[in-house]
Amino acid sequence: MNKQFFVFLFFLFLSAVFWLIITLNDTYEQELKVPVRIVNIPKNVVLTSAAVDTVKATVRDKGWMFLSYLYGEKKYEVKLNYKNYDRGNGGGMTSASELKRLVEQTLESTSKVTAIKPERLEFFYNNGERKRVPVQWTGRVIPEQLYFISQVAYKPDSVDVYAPKEKLDSIRYVYSEPLNYVGFHDTLTVSCRLAHDTDVKVMPEHVSISFFTDVLTEESISVPIQCINLPKGKVLRTFPAKVKVNFVAGAAQIRTLNPEEFVVVADYAEIMEKPSEKCNLYLNTVPQGISRAKLSSKQVDYLIEEEEGN
């Protein structure tokens, strides 16, 4: 029984080997990923697009060759000579036929490329022009009800941008890829990629953004009333001299608020143009971070007097 079993295993192994030889000798089409690298770049040139890319080539060859491509030690890579494909206007490009020829040259002589994606490769560069611009987040970031975003911190808060000069002049901010976070109440820190055009290079390409939250609280504060457009020698007295401003803010900010950060005014020119028993009040200035600010009273009694000594 043991001898028959080993004889069976031998012939099973032998048939498997013959089957593998016949199978690998057939012709197949397989998609291969071929790295592409730009070489011989001048020292004063900075690539603003990716220096290394990959093309997907559909290749026809024997199964043996695909075994070598997939598991062999030899690395197949297309090298684009910068000088051969530079168009001289901040970019370079290979044609579809040229790219296909370069990929076939990189592979073994028996391999035939039947299709390639993308059909051509483009690269962009500048001569080292750059500027540092601040980072801004975009998207939908909403904390839980009764909370609000009190502060946003970026690390780093600015990045270096390389781009063609005409585009570089128009860039004021670099924005994050759209964020989507809803329903948090503790500090939220995310690492995200920065969005930019293909002919723009950003260093670094990732930033860390922290969203600090605070509890929303309704509060009010008494603010002195000021007068604008008041001629010399005149005094405007309001009754009362202060008015309450109702607002919503974070608990931490409320503890440090000063009434002088709010500006409430009455307009002398308006009073003279439309005399009335009461004058209108306007909330001219509100500190950053304050929301839903409004006056408890929009009109007050007033009295216009001559300044003493006149």
Tab-separated table of C-alpha atoms in Angstrom:
chain	number	residue	atom	x	y	z
A	1	MET	CA	0.000	0.000	0.000
A	2	ASN	CA	2.799	2.444	0.889
A	3	LYS	CA	4.688	1.691	-2.347
A	4	GLN	CA	1.576	2.195	-4.460
A	5	PHE	CA	0.831	5.458	-2.642
A	6	PHE	CA	4.304	6.857	-3.362
A	7	VAL	CA	4.077	5.760	-7.001
A	8	PHE	CA	0.749	7.597	-7.213
A	9	LEU	CA	2.274	10.728	-5.684
A	10	PHE	CA	5.186	10.604	-8.131
A	11	PHE	CA	2.973	10.443	-11.196
A	12	LEU	CA	0.671	13.109	-9.706
A	13	PHE	CA	3.662	15.411	-9.255
A	14	LEU	CA	4.913	14.585	-12.748
A	15	SER	CA	1.529	15.373	-14.316
A	16	ALA	CA	1.344	18.628	-12.367
A	17	VAL	CA	4.757	19.635	-13.711
A	18	PHE	CA	3.724	18.851	-17.294
A	19	TRP	CA	0.475	20.767	-16.803
A	20	LEU	CA	2.400	23.759	-15.416
A	21	ILE	CA	4.845	23.696	-18.358
A	22	ILE	CA	2.030	23.569	-20.888
A	23	THR	CA	0.089	26.320	-19.054
A	24	LEU	CA	3.066	28.667	-18.737
A	25	ASN	CA	3.910	28.135	-22.391
A	26	ASP	CA	0.558	29.579	-23.462
A	27	THR	CA	0.232	33.256	-24.440
A	28	TYR	CA	-1.625	35.576	-22.067
A	29	GLU	CA	-2.516	39.244	-21.700
A	30	GLN	CA	-1.904	40.724	-18.288
A	31	GLU	CA	-1.915	44.283	-16.885
A	32	LEU	CA	1.404	45.274	-15.331
A	33	LYS	CA	2.261	48.373	-13.305
A	34	VAL	CA	5.454	49.940	-14.616
A	35	PRO	CA	7.122	52.754	-12.603
A	36	VAL	CA	8.149	55.878	-14.525
A	37	ARG	CA	10.876	58.229	-13.322
A	38	ILE	CA	12.117	61.528	-14.740
A	39	VAL	CA	15.911	61.697	-14.823
A	40	ASN	CA	18.616	64.263	-15.635
A	41	ILE	CA	16.659	67.134	-14.081
A	42	PRO	CA	18.736	70.375	-13.980
A	43	LYS	CA	19.669	71.626	-10.508
A	44	ASN	CA	17.714	74.868	-10.921
A	45	VAL	CA	14.495	73.019	-11.881
A	46	VAL	CA	11.878	71.940	-9.321
A	47	LEU	CA	9.233	69.455	-10.432
A	48	THR	CA	5.824	70.651	-9.280
A	49	SER	CA	4.132	67.411	-10.331
A	50	ALA	CA	5.057	63.963	-9.035
A	51	ALA	CA	8.620	63.002	-9.947
A	52	VAL	CA	7.673	59.315	-9.962
A	53	ASP	CA	4.538	57.970	-11.576
A	54	THR	CA	3.187	54.623	-12.714
A	55	VAL	CA	1.651	53.484	-15.967
A	56	LYS	CA	-0.588	50.445	-16.380
A	57	ALA	CA	0.452	48.468	-19.455
A	58	THR	CA	-1.521	45.554	-20.907
A	59	VAL	CA	1.184	43.128	-22.026
A	60	ARG	CA	0.974	40.001	-24.242
A	61	ASP	CA	3.551	37.284	-23.638
A	62	LYS	CA	4.132	33.726	-22.470
A	63	GLY	CA	3.184	32.756	-18.950
A	64	TRP	CA	6.855	32.243	-18.093
A	65	MET	CA	7.543	35.924	-18.619
A	66	PHE	CA	4.671	37.054	-16.412
A	67	LEU	CA	6.052	34.799	-13.680
A	68	SER	CA	9.352	36.645	-14.054
A	69	TYR	CA	7.672	40.095	-14.061
A	70	LEU	CA	5.637	39.366	-10.961
A	71	TYR	CA	8.131	37.444	-8.835
A	72	GLY	CA	11.556	38.026	-10.366
A	73	GLU	CA	14.249	40.179	-8.770
A	74	LYS	CA	14.798	42.363	-11.833
A	75	LYS	CA	13.101	45.772	-11.568
A	76	TYR	CA	11.489	47.182	-14.702
A	77	GLU	CA	11.359	50.982	-14.799
A	78	VAL	CA	10.874	53.592	-17.514
A	79	LYS	CA	13.307	56.502	-17.282
A	80	LEU	CA	12.243	59.711	-19.031
A	81	ASN	CA	15.100	62.007	-19.930
A	82	TYR	CA	14.002	65.504	-18.889
A	83	LYS	CA	15.735	67.224	-21.817
A	84	ASN	CA	14.032	65.012	-24.403
A	85	TYR	CA	10.496	65.889	-23.305
A	86	ASP	CA	10.776	69.451	-21.951
A	87	ARG	CA	8.474	71.782	-23.919
A	88	GLY	CA	10.146	74.873	-22.487
A	89	ASN	CA	7.010	76.469	-21.009
A	90	GLY	CA	6.936	74.978	-17.527
A	91	GLY	CA	5.932	71.493	-18.597
A	92	GLY	CA	6.822	68.396	-20.558
A	93	MET	CA	4.900	65.549	-22.180
A	94	THR	CA	5.337	62.218	-23.886
A	95	SER	CA	3.115	61.154	-26.768
A	96	ALA	CA	1.107	57.915	-26.575
A	97	SER	CA	3.269	56.128	-29.145
A	98	GLU	CA	6.475	57.285	-27.469
A	99	LEU	CA	5.350	56.121	-24.036
A	100	LYS	CA	4.329	52.756	-25.440
A	101	ARG	CA	7.733	52.401	-27.143
A	102	LEU	CA	9.582	53.251	-23.922
A	103	VAL	CA	7.603	50.684	-21.933
A	104	GLU	CA	8.281	47.979	-24.548
A	105	GLN	CA	11.990	48.811	-24.451
A	106	THR	CA	11.982	48.380	-20.691
A	107	LEU	CA	10.321	44.949	-20.827
A	108	GLU	CA	11.730	41.778	-22.341
A	109	SER	CA	11.969	41.607	-26.135
A	110	THR	CA	9.240	38.936	-26.366
A	111	SER	CA	6.655	41.156	-24.665
A	112	LYS	CA	4.197	43.200	-26.697
A	113	VAL	CA	2.292	46.153	-25.225
A	114	THR	CA	-1.299	46.136	-26.517
A	115	ALA	CA	-2.684	49.016	-24.409
A	116	ILE	CA	-1.427	51.563	-21.930
A	117	LYS	CA	-3.033	53.868	-19.341
A	118	PRO	CA	-2.654	56.781	-19.219
A	119	GLU	CA	-1.903	57.154	-22.906
A	120	ARG	CA	0.589	59.935	-22.225
A	121	LEU	CA	2.485	61.387	-19.277
A	122	GLU	CA	2.796	65.066	-18.365
A	123	PHE	CA	5.088	66.754	-15.890
A	124	PHE	CA	5.267	70.342	-14.676
A	125	TYR	CA	8.139	72.350	-13.239
A	126	ASN	CA	9.404	75.800	-12.374
A	127	ASN	CA	12.806	77.326	-11.813
A	128	GLY	CA	12.607	77.380	-8.031
A	129	GLU	CA	9.970	80.126	-7.633
A	130	ARG	CA	8.068	79.609	-4.415
A	131	LYS	CA	6.256	81.431	-1.651
A	132	ARG	CA	4.936	80.604	1.790
A	133	VAL	CA	1.161	80.753	2.205
A	134	PRO	CA	-1.187	79.978	5.118
A	135	VAL	CA	-3.334	76.856	5.346
A	136	GLN	CA	-7.155	76.916	5.551
A	137	TRP	CA	-9.511	74.015	6.183
A	138	THR	CA	-12.581	73.296	4.062
A	139	GLY	CA	-15.510	70.945	4.467
A	140	ARG	CA	-18.132	70.176	7.106
A	141	VAL	CA	-16.940	70.217	10.709
A	142	ILE	CA	-19.840	70.569	13.172
A	143	PRO	CA	-19.622	69.812	16.923
A	144	GLU	CA	-22.492	68.587	19.087
A	145	GLN	CA	-25.397	70.855	19.942
A	146	LEU	CA	-24.499	73.491	22.573
A	147	TYR	CA	-20.841	73.336	21.473
A	148	PHE	CA	-18.993	75.451	18.956
A	149	ILE	CA	-15.491	75.628	17.458
A	150	SER	CA	-13.648	78.208	19.515
A	151	GLN	CA	-10.250	77.879	17.846
A	152	VAL	CA	-8.567	76.130	14.922
A	153	ALA	CA	-4.838	75.349	15.057
A	154	TYR	CA	-2.702	74.176	12.120
A	155	LYS	CA	0.610	72.335	12.297
A	156	PRO	CA	2.288	73.712	10.294
A	157	ASP	CA	0.149	76.807	9.751
A	158	SER	CA	1.901	77.696	6.463
A	159	VAL	CA	3.424	75.704	3.593
A	160	ASP	CA	5.818	76.330	0.707
A	161	VAL	CA	4.165	76.455	-2.717
A	162	TYR	CA	5.994	75.896	-6.006
A	163	ALA	CA	4.130	76.808	-9.191
A	164	PRO	CA	4.435	78.727	-12.470
A	165	LYS	CA	4.952	82.409	-11.699
A	166	GLU	CA	1.570	83.602	-13.014
A	167	LYS	CA	-0.231	81.012	-10.887
A	168	LEU	CA	2.015	81.541	-7.874
A	169	ASP	CA	1.021	85.224	-7.725
A	170	SER	CA	-2.673	84.298	-7.489
A	171	ILE	CA	-2.360	81.760	-4.652
A	172	ARG	CA	-3.313	83.273	-1.282
A	173	TYR	CA	-4.168	80.122	0.678
A	174	VAL	CA	-3.689	76.376	0.397
A	175	TYR	CA	-6.852	74.501	1.351
A	176	SER	CA	-7.247	71.083	2.877
A	177	GLU	CA	-9.140	68.342	1.124
A	178	PRO	CA	-12.808	68.535	2.249
A	179	LEU	CA	-13.249	67.354	5.847
A	180	ASN	CA	-16.413	65.728	7.179
A	181	TYR	CA	-16.730	65.428	10.965
A	182	VAL	CA	-20.011	65.837	12.831
A	183	GLY	CA	-21.143	65.363	16.436
A	184	PHE	CA	-17.939	65.727	18.480
A	185	HIS	CA	-17.462	67.733	21.671
A	186	ASP	CA	-13.823	67.165	22.669
A	187	THR	CA	-10.864	68.604	20.778
A	188	LEU	CA	-10.722	67.035	17.314
A	189	THR	CA	-7.312	66.582	15.654
A	190	VAL	CA	-7.101	65.280	12.086
A	191	SER	CA	-4.260	64.706	9.653
A	192	CYS	CA	-5.252	65.596	6.119
A	193	ARG	CA	-3.827	66.082	2.670
A	194	LEU	CA	-3.688	69.513	1.054
A	195	ALA	CA	-5.556	70.019	-2.219
A	196	HIS	CA	-3.719	71.572	-5.178
A	197	ASP	CA	-3.564	71.563	-8.965
A	198	THR	CA	-1.386	69.118	-10.881
A	199	ASP	CA	1.096	71.850	-11.815
A	200	VAL	CA	1.472	73.007	-8.208
A	201	LYS	CA	3.756	71.444	-5.614
A	202	VAL	CA	3.093	71.913	-1.898
A	203	MET	CA	5.631	71.149	0.828
A	204	PRO	CA	4.639	69.519	3.094
A	205	GLU	CA	1.579	67.885	1.497
A	206	HIS	CA	-0.033	66.876	4.811
A	207	VAL	CA	-0.913	68.996	7.835
A	208	SER	CA	-2.432	68.379	11.244
A	209	ILE	CA	-5.534	70.440	12.070
A	210	SER	CA	-6.954	70.724	15.612
A	211	PHE	CA	-10.489	71.969	16.274
A	212	PHE	CA	-10.948	73.185	19.863
A	213	THR	CA	-14.488	73.306	21.239
A	214	ASP	CA	-16.214	75.275	23.964
A	215	VAL	CA	-19.676	75.262	25.521
A	216	LEU	CA	-22.094	77.881	24.166
A	217	THR	CA	-23.455	80.191	26.874
A	218	GLU	CA	-25.922	83.067	26.743
A	219	GLU	CA	-24.634	86.178	28.484
A	220	SER	CA	-25.071	89.943	28.588
A	221	ILE	CA	-22.745	92.836	29.327
A	222	SER	CA	-23.280	96.571	29.980
A	223	VAL	CA	-21.543	98.730	27.398
A	224	PRO	CA	-21.143	102.538	27.533
A	225	ILE	CA	-22.841	104.461	24.722
A	226	GLN	CA	-20.555	106.545	22.508
A	227	CYS	CA	-21.471	109.339	20.112
A	228	ILE	CA	-20.143	109.627	16.562
A	229	ASN	CA	-20.104	112.655	14.241
A	230	LEU	CA	-20.276	114.935	17.286
A	231	PRO	CA	-19.159	118.513	16.485
A	232	LYS	CA	-16.660	120.296	18.704
A	233	GLY	CA	-18.257	122.049	21.662
A	234	LYS	CA	-21.253	119.662	21.848
A	235	VAL	CA	-21.959	116.919	24.391
A	236	LEU	CA	-24.490	114.124	23.916
A	237	ARG	CA	-25.809	112.580	27.120
A	238	THR	CA	-27.924	109.436	26.939
A	239	PHE	CA	-30.251	108.093	29.579
A	240	PRO	CA	-29.139	105.514	30.539
A	241	ALA	CA	-25.443	106.001	29.780
A	242	LYS	CA	-24.987	102.271	29.215
A	243	VAL	CA	-26.958	99.597	27.402
A	244	LYS	CA	-26.911	95.831	27.730
A	245	VAL	CA	-25.641	93.701	24.858
A	246	ASN	CA	-26.992	90.149	24.803
A	247	PHE	CA	-24.884	87.525	23.027
A	248	VAL	CA	-23.827	83.901	22.840
A	249	ALA	CA	-20.192	82.867	23.340
A	250	GLY	CA	-17.985	80.176	24.791
A	251	ALA	CA	-17.688	79.922	28.547
A	252	ALA	CA	-13.915	80.428	28.417
A	253	GLN	CA	-14.213	83.594	26.332
A	254	ILE	CA	-16.912	85.090	28.547
A	255	ARG	CA	-14.587	85.001	31.555
A	256	THR	CA	-12.088	87.248	29.784
A	257	LEU	CA	-14.464	89.661	28.013
A	258	ASN	CA	-14.149	93.400	28.557
A	259	PRO	CA	-17.017	95.877	27.869
A	260	GLU	CA	-14.568	98.028	25.887
A	261	GLU	CA	-14.357	95.283	23.250
A	262	PHE	CA	-17.953	96.154	22.257
A	263	VAL	CA	-18.763	99.504	20.652
A	264	VAL	CA	-22.319	100.906	20.854
A	265	VAL	CA	-22.912	104.295	19.209
A	266	ALA	CA	-25.499	107.008	18.695
A	267	ASP	CA	-25.144	109.135	15.561
A	268	TYR	CA	-25.307	112.914	16.150
A	269	ALA	CA	-25.770	113.559	12.408
A	270	GLU	CA	-28.803	111.273	12.322
A	271	ILE	CA	-30.286	112.990	15.387
A	272	MET	CA	-29.958	116.397	13.725
A	273	GLU	CA	-31.415	115.111	10.463
A	274	LYS	CA	-34.403	113.401	12.106
A	275	PRO	CA	-35.015	114.995	15.538
A	276	SER	CA	-36.969	112.795	17.941
A	277	GLU	CA	-37.462	112.238	21.660
A	278	LYS	CA	-35.246	109.176	21.492
A	279	CYS	CA	-32.093	108.423	19.541
A	280	ASN	CA	-31.232	105.182	17.797
A	281	LEU	CA	-28.401	102.957	19.021
A	282	TYR	CA	-26.168	100.830	16.827
A	283	LEU	CA	-23.882	97.948	17.719
A	284	ASN	CA	-20.798	98.805	15.676
A	285	THR	CA	-18.145	96.424	16.982
A	286	VAL	CA	-18.343	92.905	18.388
A	287	PRO	CA	-15.334	90.819	19.525
A	288	GLN	CA	-14.342	87.832	17.428
A	289	GLY	CA	-16.016	84.619	18.566
A	290	ILE	CA	-19.228	86.351	19.671
A	291	SER	CA	-22.446	85.309	17.942
A	292	ARG	CA	-26.078	86.443	17.983
A	293	ALA	CA	-25.132	89.771	19.567
A	294	LYS	CA	-27.999	92.264	19.909
A	295	LEU	CA	-28.902	95.313	21.964
A	296	SER	CA	-31.395	94.993	24.812
A	297	SER	CA	-32.722	98.403	23.767
A	298	LYS	CA	-32.349	100.061	20.376
A	299	GLN	CA	-33.448	103.546	21.493
A	300	VAL	CA	-32.725	105.708	24.547
A	301	ASP	CA	-33.528	109.219	25.771
A	302	TYR	CA	-30.886	111.827	25.125
A	303	LEU	CA	-29.871	115.392	25.822
A	304	ILE	CA	-27.544	117.604	23.778
A	305	GLU	CA	-25.554	120.175	25.778
A	306	GLU	CA	-22.882	122.727	25.168
A	307	GLU	CA	-19.475	121.668	26.447
A	308	GLU	CA	-18.383	123.590	29.531
A	309	GLY	CA	-16.083	126.512	28.791
A	310	ASN	CA	-17.757	127.303	25.440
